[in-house]
Amino acid sequence: MTTTVTRYDVTRDQLADVLDGTPRYRVDQVWQGLYEHCTEPSDWTNLPKAMRAELDEQLPPALTSVTESVSNDGNTVKFLWELDGGERVETVLMLYRDRATVCVSSQAGCAMACGFCATGQAGFSRHLTVGEIVEQIARATRRAKDVDRRVSNVVYMGMGEPMANESRVWESVERLHGDFGLSARHITISTVGLLPGIRALADRPLPVNLAVSLHAANDELRNELVPINRRYPIDDLVDACNDYLAVRNRRVSFEWAMIDGVNDRDRDAAELASVCRRLRLPAHVNLIPLNPTPGYPTRGSTLKRVHEFRDLLESLGANATVRQNRGTEIDAACGQLAAGQPVTLGRKKTD
Ligand SMILES: C[S@@+](CC[C@H](N)C(=O)[O-])C[C@H]1O[C@@H](n2cnc3c(N)ncnc32)[C@H](O)[C@@H]1O
Ligand code: SF4
């Protein structure tokens, strides 16, 4: 990995230093090009041609586009990027009526080894830099503008575990807030449950949303599905969420990928409802059927079972929403991002 400064590595103030000697109004034009228009230096025709060429060299992009896939309904776009060093990561843009959500990667691969997740199956390559994270949002914003959508939400639910790269992820959050003008309430960080990261988030100044990928509400099953649970078991996770809620008072969500016969039984709903109640502000559960990945042969629950499970949770006093899967046919849905990496085959269904 090189130490070259890429175009989204720098804050607005640092931009003036990098472009030392450039008049302030020109620096502002560069900033507008990067953050308001999200375009390339070659597009900035308000700047002299020679300066545009120089900027391209001074501030190179961090991401090289490899492919862009679009879902059948045209509403989900998956970008595959190559990083300096050859690693590959993916970003997903989900278009809604007049807005858009960007699902951003925080690492190339992931070391957490959740067997049902394509990124976990691929293993860990490296942390992404701040510039690589921020550029994913800029490039997706540009694509959204092409179809008259505004990026309204960013979710750190792409490749990698954001809390394993917490300081860079946080710096990128500050940039989204400061440079793109995104409200912290429209930014969600999803974690598998790294407690130091959750604790660090409680001390951070912006009130972003916290999502915890729970998937099992007893340690035996969670140890199997989410191996990091052996280090940070459910009781400690509940305590960390409660410490977080003491500071933030913003509801935490629990993500629950429903796996046929594994975590979709009546007793799983009862255990989950009980964990939700242990939080000082009851958690909200997001249910999605498990998406297929090459290395995990067990099926997702049927939609009928997902709705029954939701109803059961509601009857037990827990709030739950069934989330729609988008972009499954282009492998852009939750847990399907592998950026073409080989995966480990052979995880089996648990009883
Ligand atoms: C890919 S992870 C990235 C963020 C973070 N590492 C985490 O686990 O929360 C985003 C979400 O996708 C979920 N996920 C992973 N594999 C999945 C699959 N095959 N089907 C459905 N959801 C999956 C994760 O559990 C998590 O809730
Ligand atoms: S679910 Fe999240 S933590 Fe687990 S392997 Fe996938 S990306 Fe990593």
Tab-separated table of C-alpha atoms and ligand atoms in Angstrom:
chain	number	residue	atom	x	y	z
A	1	MET	CA	0.000	0.000	0.000
A	2	THR	CA	1.359	3.393	-0.942
A	3	THR	CA	1.329	6.554	1.167
A	4	THR	CA	0.152	8.719	-1.754
A	5	VAL	CA	-2.446	11.279	-0.703
A	6	THR	CA	-5.617	10.471	-2.625
A	7	ARG	CA	-8.387	12.937	-3.377
A	8	TYR	CA	-10.670	12.077	-0.470
A	9	ASP	CA	-7.888	11.673	2.110
A	10	VAL	CA	-7.868	15.365	2.896
A	11	THR	CA	-10.257	17.593	4.805
A	12	ARG	CA	-11.244	20.984	3.460
A	13	ASP	CA	-8.496	22.679	5.491
A	14	GLN	CA	-5.874	20.121	4.490
A	15	LEU	CA	-6.825	20.663	0.854
A	16	ALA	CA	-5.522	24.222	1.112
A	17	ASP	CA	-2.187	22.863	2.415
A	18	VAL	CA	-1.913	20.237	-0.317
A	19	LEU	CA	-2.661	22.907	-2.920
A	20	ASP	CA	-0.226	25.289	-1.236
A	21	GLY	CA	0.019	28.606	-3.108
A	22	THR	CA	-3.350	28.138	-4.852
A	23	PRO	CA	-5.736	31.082	-4.320
A	24	ARG	CA	-8.492	30.372	-1.780
A	25	TYR	CA	-11.288	30.729	-4.341
A	26	ARG	CA	-9.631	28.032	-6.469
A	27	VAL	CA	-9.318	25.729	-3.450
A	28	ASP	CA	-13.039	26.275	-2.860
A	29	GLN	CA	-13.765	25.338	-6.458
A	30	VAL	CA	-11.769	22.116	-6.049
A	31	TRP	CA	-13.648	21.352	-2.834
A	32	GLN	CA	-16.984	21.951	-4.586
A	33	GLY	CA	-15.956	19.649	-7.414
A	34	LEU	CA	-15.037	16.904	-4.952
A	35	TYR	CA	-17.826	17.189	-2.401
A	36	GLU	CA	-20.769	18.999	-3.995
A	37	HIS	CA	-20.568	17.668	-7.545
A	38	CYS	CA	-18.523	14.529	-6.766
A	39	THR	CA	-16.934	14.765	-10.205
A	40	GLU	CA	-13.444	14.354	-11.661
A	41	PRO	CA	-10.898	17.178	-12.067
A	42	SER	CA	-11.310	16.821	-15.855
A	43	ASP	CA	-14.982	17.852	-15.410
A	44	TRP	CA	-14.136	21.118	-13.613
A	45	THR	CA	-14.275	23.427	-16.581
A	46	ASN	CA	-14.374	26.445	-14.278
A	47	LEU	CA	-10.648	25.748	-13.690
A	48	PRO	CA	-7.831	26.316	-16.208
A	49	LYS	CA	-7.060	23.199	-18.258
A	50	ALA	CA	-3.461	22.981	-16.990
A	51	MET	CA	-4.654	23.070	-13.388
A	52	ARG	CA	-7.149	20.246	-14.042
A	53	ALA	CA	-4.384	18.056	-15.423
A	54	GLU	CA	-2.134	18.900	-12.479
A	55	LEU	CA	-4.908	18.124	-9.967
A	56	ASP	CA	-5.399	14.710	-11.497
A	57	GLU	CA	-1.770	13.929	-10.630
A	58	GLN	CA	-1.684	15.743	-7.287
A	59	LEU	CA	-4.877	14.127	-6.009
A	60	PRO	CA	-5.301	10.741	-7.681
A	61	PRO	CA	-8.374	8.600	-7.003
A	62	ALA	CA	-8.031	5.744	-4.511
A	63	LEU	CA	-10.544	3.519	-6.297
A	64	THR	CA	-10.301	2.116	-9.804
A	65	SER	CA	-13.611	0.953	-11.162
A	66	VAL	CA	-13.596	-2.714	-12.198
A	67	THR	CA	-17.287	-3.374	-12.802
A	68	GLU	CA	-20.672	-1.862	-12.090
A	69	SER	CA	-23.653	-4.249	-11.885
A	70	VAL	CA	-27.280	-3.154	-11.893
A	71	SER	CA	-30.204	-5.213	-10.537
A	72	ASN	CA	-33.097	-6.210	-12.791
A	73	ASP	CA	-35.339	-3.463	-11.388
A	74	GLY	CA	-32.541	-0.897	-11.828
A	75	ASN	CA	-32.705	0.160	-8.172
A	76	THR	CA	-29.577	-1.501	-6.818
A	77	VAL	CA	-26.123	-0.792	-8.183
A	78	LYS	CA	-23.045	-2.713	-7.053
A	79	PHE	CA	-19.595	-1.235	-7.686
A	80	LEU	CA	-16.477	-3.373	-7.665
A	81	TRP	CA	-13.318	-1.351	-7.041
A	82	GLU	CA	-9.653	-2.174	-7.143
A	83	LEU	CA	-7.454	-0.516	-4.526
A	84	ASP	CA	-3.842	0.477	-4.760
A	85	GLY	CA	-2.210	-2.834	-3.868
A	86	GLY	CA	-4.664	-4.893	-5.917
A	87	GLU	CA	-7.254	-5.662	-3.201
A	88	ARG	CA	-10.882	-5.493	-4.289
A	89	VAL	CA	-13.880	-4.141	-2.402
A	90	GLU	CA	-17.522	-3.483	-3.199
A	91	THR	CA	-19.999	-0.680	-2.546
A	92	VAL	CA	-23.761	-0.885	-3.013
A	93	LEU	CA	-26.049	1.992	-3.933
A	94	MET	CA	-29.755	1.460	-3.247
A	95	LEU	CA	-32.110	3.871	-4.973
A	96	TYR	CA	-35.473	4.779	-3.504
A	97	ARG	CA	-38.185	7.150	-4.675
A	98	ASP	CA	-36.203	10.392	-4.373
A	99	ARG	CA	-33.275	9.307	-2.249
A	100	ALA	CA	-30.529	6.746	-1.984
A	101	THR	CA	-28.589	4.727	0.582
A	102	VAL	CA	-24.932	3.806	0.195
A	103	CYS	CA	-23.711	0.596	1.787
A	104	VAL	CA	-20.005	1.122	2.297
A	105	SER	CA	-17.081	-1.258	2.921
A	106	SER	CA	-14.682	-0.568	5.767
A	107	GLN	CA	-12.171	-3.361	5.169
A	108	ALA	CA	-10.989	-5.513	2.271
A	109	GLY	CA	-12.311	-8.859	3.538
A	110	CYS	CA	-12.996	-9.518	7.196
A	111	ALA	CA	-11.258	-11.428	9.970
A	112	MET	CA	-14.407	-12.203	11.976
A	113	ALA	CA	-15.086	-15.464	10.123
A	114	CYS	CA	-18.891	-15.567	10.366
A	115	GLY	CA	-19.494	-18.705	8.309
A	116	PHE	CA	-22.686	-17.501	6.588
A	117	CYS	CA	-21.129	-14.286	5.236
A	118	ALA	CA	-19.301	-14.196	1.899
A	119	THR	CA	-16.876	-11.536	3.174
A	120	GLY	CA	-16.040	-13.669	6.216
A	121	GLN	CA	-15.561	-16.693	3.974
A	122	ALA	CA	-13.007	-14.724	1.931
A	123	GLY	CA	-10.827	-13.807	4.961
A	124	PHE	CA	-9.102	-10.526	5.817
A	125	SER	CA	-6.819	-8.535	3.528
A	126	ARG	CA	-6.508	-5.081	5.067
A	127	HIS	CA	-8.210	-2.064	6.632
A	128	LEU	CA	-9.446	0.628	4.255
A	129	THR	CA	-8.047	4.140	4.599
A	130	VAL	CA	-10.272	7.128	5.327
A	131	GLY	CA	-9.902	8.288	1.722
A	132	GLU	CA	-10.928	4.873	0.376
A	133	ILE	CA	-14.049	4.867	2.538
A	134	VAL	CA	-15.047	8.449	1.743
A	135	GLU	CA	-14.426	7.997	-1.987
A	136	GLN	CA	-16.900	5.101	-2.081
A	137	ILE	CA	-19.614	7.514	-0.963
A	138	ALA	CA	-18.478	10.213	-3.391
A	139	ARG	CA	-18.504	7.813	-6.358
A	140	ALA	CA	-21.903	6.413	-5.376
A	141	THR	CA	-23.210	9.972	-4.886
A	142	ARG	CA	-22.110	10.809	-8.407
A	143	ARG	CA	-23.930	7.766	-9.762
A	144	ALA	CA	-27.071	8.697	-7.786
A	145	LYS	CA	-26.958	12.244	-9.180
A	146	ASP	CA	-26.978	10.801	-12.698
A	147	VAL	CA	-30.477	9.472	-11.983
A	148	ASP	CA	-31.566	12.531	-9.945
A	149	ARG	CA	-31.282	10.926	-6.538
A	150	ARG	CA	-29.686	12.391	-3.445
A	151	VAL	CA	-27.692	10.192	-1.076
A	152	SER	CA	-29.608	10.489	2.174
A	153	ASN	CA	-28.216	7.559	4.187
A	154	VAL	CA	-24.924	5.747	4.606
A	155	VAL	CA	-24.711	2.338	6.252
A	156	TYR	CA	-21.406	0.697	7.207
A	157	MET	CA	-22.729	-2.713	6.248
A	158	GLY	CA	-20.548	-3.560	3.276
A	159	MET	CA	-17.376	-5.618	3.449
A	160	GLY	CA	-15.558	-5.742	6.766
A	161	GLU	CA	-16.089	-5.077	10.427
A	162	PRO	CA	-16.172	-1.294	10.978
A	163	MET	CA	-15.322	-1.557	14.686
A	164	ALA	CA	-12.106	-3.397	13.827
A	165	ASN	CA	-11.116	-0.255	11.897
A	166	GLU	CA	-12.819	2.129	14.302
A	167	SER	CA	-10.586	5.211	14.169
A	168	ARG	CA	-10.578	5.405	10.341
A	169	VAL	CA	-14.276	4.642	10.190
A	170	TRP	CA	-14.906	7.404	12.679
A	171	GLU	CA	-12.807	9.876	10.720
A	172	SER	CA	-14.831	8.973	7.626
A	173	VAL	CA	-18.071	9.588	9.563
A	174	GLU	CA	-16.803	13.043	10.511
A	175	ARG	CA	-16.040	13.730	6.854
A	176	LEU	CA	-19.515	12.606	5.753
A	177	HIS	CA	-20.980	14.899	8.336
A	178	GLY	CA	-18.638	17.845	7.760
A	179	ASP	CA	-17.939	17.674	4.027
A	180	PHE	CA	-21.045	15.997	2.574
A	181	GLY	CA	-23.453	17.550	5.102
A	182	LEU	CA	-25.001	14.194	6.032
A	183	SER	CA	-26.811	14.131	9.337
A	184	ALA	CA	-25.301	11.693	11.840
A	185	ARG	CA	-28.808	10.312	12.329
A	186	HIS	CA	-28.693	9.106	8.735
A	187	ILE	CA	-25.459	7.199	9.280
A	188	THR	CA	-25.514	3.643	10.680
A	189	ILE	CA	-22.558	1.611	11.870
A	190	SER	CA	-23.182	-2.118	11.979
A	191	THR	CA	-20.970	-4.296	14.172
A	192	VAL	CA	-20.721	-7.972	14.898
A	193	GLY	CA	-20.287	-6.930	18.539
A	194	LEU	CA	-16.714	-5.725	19.103
A	195	LEU	CA	-17.142	-4.244	22.561
A	196	PRO	CA	-14.147	-1.843	22.507
A	197	GLY	CA	-15.628	-0.323	19.337
A	198	ILE	CA	-19.097	0.051	20.872
A	199	ARG	CA	-17.527	1.686	23.921
A	200	ALA	CA	-15.463	4.028	21.728
A	201	LEU	CA	-18.611	4.984	19.805
A	202	ALA	CA	-20.311	6.058	23.031
A	203	ASP	CA	-17.512	8.602	23.552
A	204	ARG	CA	-17.686	9.974	20.015
A	205	PRO	CA	-19.436	13.309	19.577
A	206	LEU	CA	-21.885	12.528	16.743
A	207	PRO	CA	-25.076	10.509	17.406
A	208	VAL	CA	-24.822	7.894	14.634
A	209	ASN	CA	-27.055	4.806	14.705
A	210	LEU	CA	-25.693	1.562	16.098
A	211	ALA	CA	-26.740	-1.801	14.654
A	212	VAL	CA	-25.548	-5.036	16.251
A	213	SER	CA	-25.513	-8.238	14.207
A	214	LEU	CA	-26.883	-10.593	16.824
A	215	HIS	CA	-28.273	-13.607	14.884
A	216	ALA	CA	-28.490	-15.784	18.009
A	217	ALA	CA	-29.584	-14.967	21.531
A	218	ASN	CA	-27.820	-17.771	23.408
A	219	ASP	CA	-24.044	-18.137	23.585
A	220	GLU	CA	-23.942	-21.707	22.341
A	221	LEU	CA	-25.576	-20.894	19.004
A	222	ARG	CA	-23.939	-17.462	18.706
A	223	ASN	CA	-20.472	-18.973	19.272
A	224	GLU	CA	-21.203	-21.145	16.257
A	225	LEU	CA	-22.662	-18.476	13.967
A	226	VAL	CA	-20.538	-15.509	15.040
A	227	PRO	CA	-17.211	-16.811	16.398
A	228	ILE	CA	-16.199	-13.472	17.977
A	229	ASN	CA	-18.964	-14.195	20.515
A	230	ARG	CA	-16.479	-16.463	22.296
A	231	ARG	CA	-14.485	-13.360	23.180
A	232	TYR	CA	-17.437	-11.004	23.662
A	233	PRO	CA	-20.396	-13.104	24.878
A	234	ILE	CA	-24.009	-11.952	24.937
A	235	ASP	CA	-24.095	-10.779	28.583
A	236	ASP	CA	-21.096	-8.494	27.962
A	237	LEU	CA	-22.630	-7.305	24.691
A	238	VAL	CA	-25.866	-6.408	26.493
A	239	ASP	CA	-23.850	-4.510	29.142
A	240	ALA	CA	-21.948	-2.579	26.434
A	241	CYS	CA	-25.211	-1.706	24.663
A	242	ASN	CA	-26.655	-0.494	27.961
A	243	ASP	CA	-23.561	1.645	28.645
A	244	TYR	CA	-23.943	3.046	25.133
A	245	LEU	CA	-27.650	3.752	25.713
A	246	ALA	CA	-26.856	5.496	28.993
A	247	VAL	CA	-24.889	8.068	26.994
A	248	ARG	CA	-26.818	8.148	23.710
A	249	ASN	CA	-30.413	7.256	24.500
A	250	ARG	CA	-30.854	6.162	20.894
A	251	ARG	CA	-32.368	2.818	20.161
A	252	VAL	CA	-29.938	0.083	19.096
A	253	SER	CA	-31.037	-2.301	16.326
A	254	PHE	CA	-30.359	-6.003	16.299
A	255	GLU	CA	-29.778	-7.592	12.891
A	256	TRP	CA	-31.037	-11.139	12.565
A	257	ALA	CA	-30.372	-13.110	9.340
A	258	MET	CA	-32.949	-15.880	9.475
A	259	ILE	CA	-31.501	-19.323	8.818
A	260	ASP	CA	-33.858	-22.196	8.164
A	261	GLY	CA	-34.118	-24.459	11.211
A	262	VAL	CA	-31.103	-22.803	12.881
A	263	ASN	CA	-32.239	-19.511	14.442
A	264	ASP	CA	-35.867	-19.235	13.274
A	265	ARG	CA	-37.523	-21.536	15.824
A	266	ASP	CA	-40.120	-20.397	18.360
A	267	ARG	CA	-37.573	-20.720	21.138
A	268	ASP	CA	-35.149	-18.442	19.238
A	269	ALA	CA	-37.866	-15.771	19.138
A	270	ALA	CA	-38.447	-16.152	22.889
A	271	GLU	CA	-34.715	-15.814	23.658
A	272	LEU	CA	-34.378	-12.849	21.319
A	273	ALA	CA	-37.365	-11.039	22.837
A	274	SER	CA	-35.828	-11.570	26.248
A	275	VAL	CA	-32.452	-10.071	25.162
A	276	CYS	CA	-34.304	-7.082	23.620
A	277	ARG	CA	-35.999	-6.460	26.963
A	278	ARG	CA	-32.672	-6.436	28.807
A	279	LEU	CA	-31.652	-3.227	27.038
A	280	ARG	CA	-32.564	-0.058	28.901
A	281	LEU	CA	-34.235	1.144	25.692
A	282	PRO	CA	-35.703	-1.958	24.014
A	283	ALA	CA	-33.833	-2.904	20.844
A	284	HIS	CA	-35.492	-2.933	17.431
A	285	VAL	CA	-35.012	-6.160	15.473
A	286	ASN	CA	-34.411	-6.203	11.713
A	287	LEU	CA	-35.201	-9.577	10.178
A	288	ILE	CA	-34.002	-10.723	6.765
A	289	PRO	CA	-33.905	-14.205	5.309
A	290	LEU	CA	-30.295	-15.391	5.018
A	291	ASN	CA	-28.906	-14.621	1.572
A	292	PRO	CA	-27.239	-17.436	-0.302
A	293	THR	CA	-23.417	-17.486	-0.337
A	294	PRO	CA	-21.109	-20.081	-1.870
A	295	GLY	CA	-19.578	-21.273	1.404
A	296	TYR	CA	-22.685	-21.832	3.535
A	297	PRO	CA	-25.140	-24.405	2.220
A	298	THR	CA	-28.014	-23.866	4.676
A	299	ARG	CA	-31.053	-22.030	3.252
A	300	GLY	CA	-32.595	-18.847	4.485
A	301	SER	CA	-35.995	-19.092	6.197
A	302	THR	CA	-39.047	-18.852	3.980
A	303	LEU	CA	-40.738	-15.448	3.842
A	304	LYS	CA	-43.757	-17.054	5.520
A	305	ARG	CA	-41.565	-18.122	8.460
A	306	VAL	CA	-39.893	-14.696	8.623
A	307	HIS	CA	-43.316	-13.052	9.006
A	308	GLU	CA	-44.450	-15.635	11.577
A	309	PHE	CA	-41.237	-15.010	13.529
A	310	ARG	CA	-41.863	-11.260	13.390
A	311	ASP	CA	-45.415	-11.771	14.690
A	312	LEU	CA	-44.126	-13.982	17.463
A	313	LEU	CA	-41.580	-11.365	18.502
A	314	GLU	CA	-44.291	-8.684	18.507
A	315	SER	CA	-46.535	-10.893	20.652
A	316	LEU	CA	-43.619	-11.196	23.084
A	317	GLY	CA	-43.292	-7.419	23.262
A	318	ALA	CA	-40.306	-6.935	20.908
A	319	ASN	CA	-40.433	-4.540	17.921
A	320	ALA	CA	-39.366	-6.106	14.670
A	321	THR	CA	-39.333	-5.217	10.979
A	322	VAL	CA	-38.954	-7.544	8.029
A	323	ARG	CA	-36.326	-6.027	5.753
A	324	GLN	CA	-36.512	-6.423	2.028
A	325	ASN	CA	-33.582	-8.047	0.300
A	326	ARG	CA	-32.380	-6.035	-2.663
A	327	GLY	CA	-29.954	-6.928	-5.406
A	328	THR	CA	-29.707	-10.645	-4.556
A	329	GLU	CA	-29.382	-11.523	-8.264
A	330	ILE	CA	-26.228	-9.403	-8.574
A	331	ASP	CA	-24.863	-10.665	-5.212
A	332	ALA	CA	-25.318	-7.200	-3.740
A	333	ALA	CA	-27.504	-8.118	-0.757
A	334	CYS	CA	-26.396	-8.298	2.897
A	335	GLY	CA	-23.495	-10.671	3.376
A	336	GLN	CA	-22.990	-11.416	-0.320
A	337	LEU	CA	-20.089	-9.044	-0.957
A	338	ALA	CA	-16.916	-10.970	-1.680
A	339	ALA	CA	-15.379	-8.863	-4.453
A	340	GLY	CA	-14.577	-11.958	-6.444
A	341	GLN	CA	-12.419	-13.476	-3.687
A	342	PRO	CA	-12.312	-17.266	-3.357
A	343	VAL	CA	-14.414	-18.484	-0.414
A	344	THR	CA	-14.123	-21.359	2.041
A	345	LEU	CA	-16.637	-24.068	1.275
A	346	GLY	CA	-18.403	-26.446	3.551
A	347	ARG	CA	-20.023	-24.818	6.614
A	348	LYS	CA	-22.885	-26.953	7.794
A	349	LYS	CA	-26.293	-26.258	9.296
A	350	THR	CA	-26.344	-26.498	13.111
A	351	ASP	CA	-29.124	-28.123	15.137
B	1	LIG	C1	-21.628	-7.871	5.912
B	1	LIG	S1	-21.960	-7.251	7.494
B	1	LIG	C2	-20.876	-5.839	7.634
B	1	LIG	C3	-20.975	-5.120	8.945
B	1	LIG	C4	-20.456	-5.846	10.164
B	1	LIG	N1	-19.301	-6.590	9.899
B	1	LIG	C5	-21.521	-6.703	10.802
B	1	LIG	O1	-21.360	-7.924	10.787
B	1	LIG	O2	-22.469	-6.131	11.322
B	1	LIG	C6	-23.558	-6.457	7.294
B	1	LIG	C7	-24.729	-7.301	7.728
B	1	LIG	O3	-24.893	-8.402	6.838
B	1	LIG	C8	-25.259	-9.533	7.620
B	1	LIG	N2	-24.994	-10.741	6.847
B	1	LIG	C9	-23.828	-11.362	6.654
B	1	LIG	N3	-24.001	-12.450	5.861
B	1	LIG	C10	-25.303	-12.495	5.552
B	1	LIG	C11	-26.095	-13.361	4.732
B	1	LIG	N4	-25.562	-14.375	4.076
B	1	LIG	N5	-27.421	-13.098	4.636
B	1	LIG	C12	-27.976	-12.049	5.287
B	1	LIG	N6	-27.277	-11.194	6.049
B	1	LIG	C13	-25.959	-11.416	6.181
B	1	LIG	C14	-24.373	-9.353	8.821
B	1	LIG	O4	-24.717	-10.208	9.868
B	1	LIG	C15	-24.600	-7.902	9.115
B	1	LIG	O5	-25.796	-7.728	9.851
B	2	SF4	S1	-20.958	-10.636	9.041
B	2	SF4	FE1	-19.747	-8.802	9.366
B	2	SF4	S2	-18.285	-9.423	10.948
B	2	SF4	FE2	-19.146	-11.306	10.161
B	2	SF4	S3	-17.679	-11.928	8.583
B	2	SF4	FE3	-19.303	-10.726	7.561
B	2	SF4	S4	-18.495	-8.689	7.488
B	2	SF4	FE4	-17.292	-9.794	8.992
